Amino acid sequence: LDDLDLKVKEIKKVHAALLSTPHNDQKQRNQLDEHMNNIRLLSKTIRKELKDIESEILLDKANNREKEEKGERADLRIKKLQHSSLMKRFKDSMLEYNDCQLQYREQCKKRIVRTLQIVNKDMTDEEIDKIIESGKSQIFVGEYNEMVQKAKLDLQELDDRQKELDKLEKSIMELRDLFVELAMLVEQQGEMVDNIETVIQQSADYVEKAVKHTEEARKHQIKARKKKMLIVGCVVVALMVIVLIIVLSVVV
């Protein structure tokens, strides 16, 4: 998960670099493709490991029932809580990645729109949207190539941005499928996490009460010791008085 967070940060840096340059840098585009592929593979690996942990939990629960043990073992509850925590962190990381992909897609669209408007100022918003959605910017480049050359505009960027959009759309669709699966798993674990939190809270309350009882017992013990010492002192004084009376009687 640490590697996944690092990859998401790296892909954000590449996005910023690509958007800050007037023309796409092939090296940066290759880096972007590499980062996206790494995240795709890494997310599959993490998802598989989380499923393996879930299978272990289900097996432990089955064994627990077969042994007719009352309540869940502490180690099983801890494993469930850890699995739920990892699931949430994985989901948050992938949501962050999805957000950065969506933001980058919107920025790419804006740059395509600006380029198309430069090529043909009379083009309507609907025509621009159709070109972007259909992925036909390459055809558009061919149709307006002569005009662009005269205006000294580089429409290679337009084609490059469209290719990036196509890749982003594919990546976003994969993320949607992943989120559907994660949502189902998180929903299944919601009740389990609530139960675990209840057990933890009950344990904390029990510990707090035990501490209070211990403190009260300690205070009672101190009071008992003081009373005991007072009684012993009184007995000693009484004995001394008796001895003194006897001695005086003998002398008289």
mmCIF file of C-alpha atoms in Angstrom:
data_model
loop_
_atom_site.group_PDB
_atom_site.id
_atom_site.type_symbol
_atom_site.label_atom_id
_atom_site.label_comp_id
_atom_site.label_asym_id
_atom_site.label_seq_id
_atom_site.Cartn_x
_atom_site.Cartn_y
_atom_site.Cartn_z
ATOM 1 C CA LEU A 1 0.000 0.000 0.000
ATOM 2 C CA ASP A 2 2.931 2.334 0.622
ATOM 3 C CA ASP A 3 4.165 1.595 -2.910
ATOM 4 C CA LEU A 4 0.699 2.323 -4.279
ATOM 5 C CA ASP A 5 0.553 5.716 -2.549
ATOM 6 C CA LEU A 6 4.018 6.520 -3.893
ATOM 7 C CA LYS A 7 2.983 5.617 -7.463
ATOM 8 C CA VAL A 8 -0.090 7.841 -7.215
ATOM 9 C CA LYS A 9 2.103 10.773 -6.141
ATOM 10 C CA GLU A 10 4.476 10.105 -9.046
ATOM 11 C CA ILE A 11 1.647 10.018 -11.564
ATOM 12 C CA LYS A 12 0.378 13.367 -10.259
ATOM 13 C CA LYS A 13 3.830 14.863 -10.876
ATOM 14 C CA VAL A 14 3.859 13.562 -14.457
ATOM 15 C CA HIS A 15 0.359 14.957 -15.029
ATOM 16 C CA ALA A 16 1.503 18.378 -13.830
ATOM 17 C CA ALA A 17 4.603 18.235 -16.044
ATOM 18 C CA LEU A 18 2.610 17.267 -19.144
ATOM 19 C CA LEU A 19 0.037 19.996 -18.584
ATOM 20 C CA SER A 20 2.700 22.665 -18.041
ATOM 21 C CA THR A 21 4.376 22.099 -21.427
ATOM 22 C CA PRO A 22 2.904 23.366 -24.722
ATOM 23 C CA HIS A 23 3.773 20.090 -26.455
ATOM 24 C CA ASN A 24 3.676 16.550 -25.185
ATOM 25 C CA ASP A 25 7.048 15.157 -24.220
ATOM 26 C CA GLN A 26 7.340 11.565 -25.423
ATOM 27 C CA LYS A 27 9.550 10.634 -22.484
ATOM 28 C CA GLN A 28 6.987 11.960 -20.026
ATOM 29 C CA ARG A 29 4.177 10.180 -21.841
ATOM 30 C CA ASN A 30 6.121 6.935 -21.598
ATOM 31 C CA GLN A 31 6.582 7.564 -17.871
ATOM 32 C CA LEU A 32 2.850 8.128 -17.531
ATOM 33 C CA ASP A 33 2.075 4.855 -19.313
ATOM 34 C CA GLU A 34 4.575 3.037 -17.115
ATOM 35 C CA HIS A 35 3.120 4.477 -13.896
ATOM 36 C CA MET A 36 -0.438 3.627 -14.949
ATOM 37 C CA ASN A 37 0.582 0.074 -15.767
ATOM 38 C CA ASN A 38 2.437 -0.276 -12.448
ATOM 39 C CA ILE A 39 -0.608 0.925 -10.525
ATOM 40 C CA ARG A 40 -2.822 -1.492 -12.448
ATOM 41 C CA LEU A 41 -0.575 -4.457 -11.608
ATOM 42 C CA LEU A 42 -0.042 -3.327 -8.024
ATOM 43 C CA SER A 43 -3.770 -2.924 -7.395
ATOM 44 C CA LYS A 44 -4.402 -6.450 -8.689
ATOM 45 C CA THR A 45 -1.716 -7.830 -6.364
ATOM 46 C CA ILE A 46 -3.107 -5.974 -3.341
ATOM 47 C CA ARG A 47 -6.647 -7.058 -4.157
ATOM 48 C CA LYS A 48 -5.533 -10.701 -4.364
ATOM 49 C CA GLU A 49 -3.706 -10.480 -1.029
ATOM 50 C CA LEU A 50 -6.757 -8.936 0.629
ATOM 51 C CA LYS A 51 -8.932 -11.734 -0.737
ATOM 52 C CA ASP A 52 -6.474 -14.301 0.615
ATOM 53 C CA ILE A 53 -6.687 -12.706 4.066
ATOM 54 C CA GLU A 54 -10.477 -12.735 3.837
ATOM 55 C CA SER A 55 -10.412 -16.450 2.954
ATOM 56 C CA GLU A 56 -8.224 -17.136 6.003
ATOM 57 C CA ILE A 57 -10.697 -15.263 8.213
ATOM 58 C CA LEU A 58 -13.641 -17.271 6.862
ATOM 59 C CA LEU A 59 -11.722 -20.513 7.430
ATOM 60 C CA ASP A 60 -10.886 -19.505 11.004
ATOM 61 C CA LYS A 61 -14.542 -18.663 11.639
ATOM 62 C CA ALA A 62 -15.596 -22.072 10.310
ATOM 63 C CA ASN A 63 -13.072 -23.833 12.552
ATOM 64 C CA ASN A 64 -14.274 -21.735 15.469
ATOM 65 C CA ARG A 65 -17.847 -22.926 14.923
ATOM 66 C CA GLU A 66 -16.788 -26.565 14.562
ATOM 67 C CA LYS A 67 -15.035 -26.414 17.936
ATOM 68 C CA GLU A 68 -18.215 -24.855 19.388
ATOM 69 C CA GLU A 69 -16.173 -22.142 21.036
ATOM 70 C CA LYS A 70 -18.193 -19.450 22.750
ATOM 71 C CA GLY A 71 -17.523 -16.114 21.089
ATOM 72 C CA GLU A 72 -14.729 -15.246 18.707
ATOM 73 C CA ARG A 73 -11.103 -15.597 19.627
ATOM 74 C CA ALA A 74 -9.177 -12.384 20.199
ATOM 75 C CA ASP A 75 -6.712 -13.148 17.376
ATOM 76 C CA LEU A 76 -9.600 -13.634 14.927
ATOM 77 C CA ARG A 77 -11.141 -10.291 15.887
ATOM 78 C CA ILE A 78 -7.771 -8.587 15.498
ATOM 79 C CA LYS A 79 -7.281 -10.147 12.057
ATOM 80 C CA LYS A 80 -10.729 -8.930 10.981
ATOM 81 C CA LEU A 81 -9.989 -5.419 12.185
ATOM 82 C CA GLN A 82 -6.628 -5.371 10.379
ATOM 83 C CA HIS A 83 -8.238 -6.628 7.167
ATOM 84 C CA SER A 84 -10.936 -3.968 7.364
ATOM 85 C CA SER A 85 -8.323 -1.261 7.961
ATOM 86 C CA LEU A 86 -6.279 -2.410 4.957
ATOM 87 C CA MET A 87 -9.397 -2.509 2.793
ATOM 88 C CA LYS A 88 -10.266 1.065 3.709
ATOM 89 C CA ARG A 89 -6.748 2.298 3.023
ATOM 90 C CA PHE A 90 -6.692 0.507 -0.338
ATOM 91 C CA LYS A 91 -10.052 2.009 -1.279
ATOM 92 C CA ASP A 92 -8.919 5.521 -0.275
ATOM 93 C CA SER A 93 -5.711 5.190 -2.327
ATOM 94 C CA MET A 94 -7.599 4.044 -5.413
ATOM 95 C CA LEU A 95 -10.151 6.839 -4.978
ATOM 96 C CA GLU A 96 -7.303 9.344 -4.901
ATOM 97 C CA TYR A 97 -5.871 7.796 -8.070
ATOM 98 C CA ASN A 98 -9.277 7.901 -9.747
ATOM 99 C CA ASP A 99 -9.711 11.572 -8.822
ATOM 100 C CA CYS A 100 -6.344 12.534 -10.279
ATOM 101 C CA GLN A 101 -7.203 10.630 -13.484
ATOM 102 C CA LEU A 102 -10.525 12.446 -13.805
ATOM 103 C CA GLN A 103 -8.919 15.835 -13.193
ATOM 104 C CA TYR A 104 -6.224 15.140 -15.769
ATOM 105 C CA ARG A 105 -8.850 14.022 -18.283
ATOM 106 C CA GLU A 106 -10.724 17.304 -17.865
ATOM 107 C CA GLN A 107 -7.523 19.313 -18.327
ATOM 108 C CA CYS A 108 -6.707 17.354 -21.494
ATOM 109 C CA LYS A 109 -10.185 18.024 -22.844
ATOM 110 C CA LYS A 110 -9.777 21.744 -22.200
ATOM 111 C CA ARG A 111 -6.501 21.804 -24.140
ATOM 112 C CA ILE A 112 -8.099 19.926 -27.033
ATOM 113 C CA VAL A 113 -10.977 22.408 -27.058
ATOM 114 C CA ARG A 114 -8.563 25.356 -27.145
ATOM 115 C CA THR A 115 -6.637 23.808 -30.035
ATOM 116 C CA LEU A 116 -9.793 23.062 -32.019
ATOM 117 C CA GLN A 117 -11.044 26.600 -31.484
ATOM 118 C CA ILE A 118 -7.747 27.986 -32.769
ATOM 119 C CA VAL A 119 -8.006 25.859 -35.914
ATOM 120 C CA ASN A 120 -11.625 26.753 -36.572
ATOM 121 C CA LYS A 121 -13.139 29.618 -34.612
ATOM 122 C CA ASP A 122 -16.567 28.942 -36.120
ATOM 123 C CA MET A 123 -16.732 25.407 -34.719
ATOM 124 C CA THR A 124 -19.614 24.981 -32.279
ATOM 125 C CA ASP A 125 -19.367 23.388 -28.850
ATOM 126 C CA GLU A 126 -21.452 20.443 -30.059
ATOM 127 C CA GLU A 127 -19.049 19.777 -32.944
ATOM 128 C CA ILE A 128 -16.090 19.934 -30.568
ATOM 129 C CA ASP A 129 -17.772 17.523 -28.144
ATOM 130 C CA LYS A 130 -18.501 15.076 -30.963
ATOM 131 C CA ILE A 131 -14.869 15.090 -32.069
ATOM 132 C CA ILE A 132 -13.637 14.505 -28.515
ATOM 133 C CA GLU A 133 -16.179 11.811 -27.656
ATOM 134 C CA SER A 134 -15.757 9.947 -30.955
ATOM 135 C CA GLY A 135 -11.964 10.077 -30.784
ATOM 136 C CA LYS A 136 -11.736 11.429 -34.342
ATOM 137 C CA SER A 137 -9.267 14.182 -33.669
ATOM 138 C CA GLN A 138 -6.788 12.449 -35.994
ATOM 139 C CA ILE A 139 -9.267 12.753 -38.879
ATOM 140 C CA PHE A 140 -9.810 16.354 -37.932
ATOM 141 C CA VAL A 141 -6.079 16.949 -38.051
ATOM 142 C CA GLY A 142 -5.956 15.616 -41.591
ATOM 143 C CA GLU A 143 -8.863 17.752 -42.765
ATOM 144 C CA TYR A 144 -7.390 20.953 -41.384
ATOM 145 C CA ASN A 145 -3.752 20.153 -41.919
ATOM 146 C CA GLU A 146 -3.281 22.679 -44.714
ATOM 147 C CA MET A 147 -4.945 25.436 -42.717
ATOM 148 C CA VAL A 148 -2.852 24.610 -39.701
ATOM 149 C CA GLN A 149 0.396 24.690 -41.650
ATOM 150 C CA LYS A 150 -0.452 28.130 -42.923
ATOM 151 C CA ALA A 151 -1.256 29.276 -39.403
ATOM 152 C CA LYS A 152 1.909 27.548 -38.123
ATOM 153 C CA LEU A 153 0.014 25.532 -35.503
ATOM 154 C CA ASP A 154 1.120 22.148 -34.274
ATOM 155 C CA LEU A 155 -1.863 19.801 -34.178
ATOM 156 C CA GLN A 156 0.276 16.851 -33.192
ATOM 157 C CA GLU A 157 -0.548 17.847 -29.635
ATOM 158 C CA LEU A 158 -4.242 17.498 -30.451
ATOM 159 C CA ASP A 159 -3.765 13.935 -31.613
ATOM 160 C CA ASP A 160 -1.530 13.143 -28.628
ATOM 161 C CA ARG A 161 -4.085 14.503 -26.189
ATOM 162 C CA GLN A 162 -6.812 12.432 -27.805
ATOM 163 C CA LYS A 163 -4.723 9.293 -27.412
ATOM 164 C CA GLU A 164 -4.189 10.164 -23.771
ATOM 165 C CA LEU A 165 -7.931 10.584 -23.329
ATOM 166 C CA ASP A 166 -8.541 7.131 -24.792
ATOM 167 C CA LYS A 167 -6.069 5.602 -22.323
ATOM 168 C CA LEU A 168 -7.599 7.535 -19.450
ATOM 169 C CA GLU A 169 -11.103 6.375 -20.339
ATOM 170 C CA LYS A 170 -9.933 2.766 -20.297
ATOM 171 C CA SER A 171 -8.160 3.263 -16.966
ATOM 172 C CA ILE A 172 -11.206 4.951 -15.422
ATOM 173 C CA MET A 173 -13.486 2.106 -16.548
ATOM 174 C CA GLU A 174 -11.148 -0.405 -14.882
ATOM 175 C CA LEU A 175 -11.245 1.659 -11.697
ATOM 176 C CA ARG A 176 -15.051 1.676 -11.747
ATOM 177 C CA ASP A 177 -15.112 -2.124 -11.838
ATOM 178 C CA LEU A 178 -12.657 -2.222 -8.950
ATOM 179 C CA PHE A 179 -14.741 0.206 -6.872
ATOM 180 C CA VAL A 180 -17.869 -1.910 -7.381
ATOM 181 C CA GLU A 181 -16.009 -4.913 -5.992
ATOM 182 C CA LEU A 182 -14.545 -2.902 -3.108
ATOM 183 C CA ALA A 183 -17.942 -1.433 -2.252
ATOM 184 C CA MET A 184 -19.416 -4.923 -1.929
ATOM 185 C CA LEU A 185 -16.573 -6.074 0.315
ATOM 186 C CA VAL A 186 -16.733 -2.966 2.492
ATOM 187 C CA GLU A 187 -20.509 -3.345 2.880
ATOM 188 C CA GLN A 188 -20.094 -6.966 3.960
ATOM 189 C CA GLN A 189 -17.510 -5.940 6.531
ATOM 190 C CA GLY A 190 -19.448 -2.950 7.854
ATOM 191 C CA GLU A 191 -21.412 -4.950 10.400
ATOM 192 C CA MET A 192 -18.303 -6.940 11.335
ATOM 193 C CA VAL A 193 -16.331 -3.762 12.034
ATOM 194 C CA ASP A 194 -19.183 -2.366 14.118
ATOM 195 C CA ASN A 195 -19.196 -5.542 16.218
ATOM 196 C CA ILE A 196 -15.434 -5.392 16.678
ATOM 197 C CA GLU A 197 -15.599 -1.744 17.705
ATOM 198 C CA THR A 198 -18.325 -2.654 20.223
ATOM 199 C CA VAL A 199 -16.129 -5.383 21.697
ATOM 200 C CA ILE A 200 -13.184 -3.000 21.887
ATOM 201 C CA GLN A 201 -15.322 -0.343 23.584
ATOM 202 C CA GLN A 202 -16.662 -2.899 26.048
ATOM 203 C CA SER A 203 -13.122 -4.023 26.792
ATOM 204 C CA ALA A 204 -12.035 -0.432 27.323
ATOM 205 C CA ASP A 205 -14.974 0.167 29.678
ATOM 206 C CA TYR A 206 -14.118 -3.006 31.574
ATOM 207 C CA VAL A 207 -10.493 -1.932 31.948
ATOM 208 C CA GLU A 208 -11.567 1.524 33.122
ATOM 209 C CA LYS A 209 -13.890 0.010 35.740
ATOM 210 C CA ALA A 210 -11.184 -2.421 36.835
ATOM 211 C CA VAL A 211 -8.767 0.480 37.334
ATOM 212 C CA LYS A 212 -11.355 2.328 39.431
ATOM 213 C CA HIS A 213 -12.034 -0.768 41.527
ATOM 214 C CA THR A 214 -8.319 -1.310 42.037
ATOM 215 C CA GLU A 215 -7.883 2.293 43.158
ATOM 216 C CA GLU A 216 -10.787 1.982 45.590
ATOM 217 C CA ALA A 217 -9.395 -1.295 46.947
ATOM 218 C CA ARG A 218 -6.015 0.369 47.438
ATOM 219 C CA LYS A 219 -7.624 3.218 49.397
ATOM 220 C CA HIS A 220 -9.548 0.748 51.573
ATOM 221 C CA GLN A 221 -6.344 -1.176 52.180
ATOM 222 C CA ILE A 222 -4.545 1.984 53.320
ATOM 223 C CA LYS A 223 -7.423 2.850 55.677
ATOM 224 C CA ALA A 224 -7.404 -0.698 57.065
ATOM 225 C CA ARG A 225 -3.659 -0.472 57.728
ATOM 226 C CA LYS A 226 -4.107 2.850 59.562
ATOM 227 C CA LYS A 227 -6.873 1.364 61.720
ATOM 228 C CA LYS A 228 -4.724 -1.674 62.431
ATOM 229 C CA MET A 229 -1.787 0.519 63.477
ATOM 230 C CA LEU A 230 -4.100 2.606 65.693
ATOM 231 C CA ILE A 231 -5.447 -0.515 67.413
ATOM 232 C CA VAL A 232 -1.931 -1.874 67.940
ATOM 233 C CA GLY A 233 -0.885 1.488 69.401
ATOM 234 C CA CYS A 234 -3.861 1.480 71.782
ATOM 235 C CA VAL A 235 -3.074 -2.077 72.891
ATOM 236 C CA VAL A 236 0.575 -1.157 73.542
ATOM 237 C CA VAL A 237 -0.442 1.897 75.588
ATOM 238 C CA ALA A 238 -2.950 -0.198 77.559
ATOM 239 C CA LEU A 239 -0.300 -2.815 78.303
ATOM 240 C CA MET A 240 2.123 -0.134 79.427
ATOM 241 C CA VAL A 241 -0.507 1.303 81.772
ATOM 242 C CA ILE A 242 -1.244 -2.161 83.213
ATOM 243 C CA VAL A 243 2.463 -2.866 83.731
ATOM 244 C CA LEU A 244 2.894 0.523 85.411
ATOM 245 C CA ILE A 245 -0.028 -0.146 87.779
ATOM 246 C CA ILE A 246 1.399 -3.563 88.710
ATOM 247 C CA VAL A 247 4.860 -2.106 89.362
ATOM 248 C CA LEU A 248 3.443 0.657 91.554
ATOM 249 C CA SER A 249 1.344 -1.857 93.482
ATOM 250 C CA VAL A 250 4.402 -4.024 94.213
ATOM 251 C CA VAL A 251 6.416 -1.027 95.367
ATOM 252 C CA VAL A 252 3.657 0.130 97.714
#
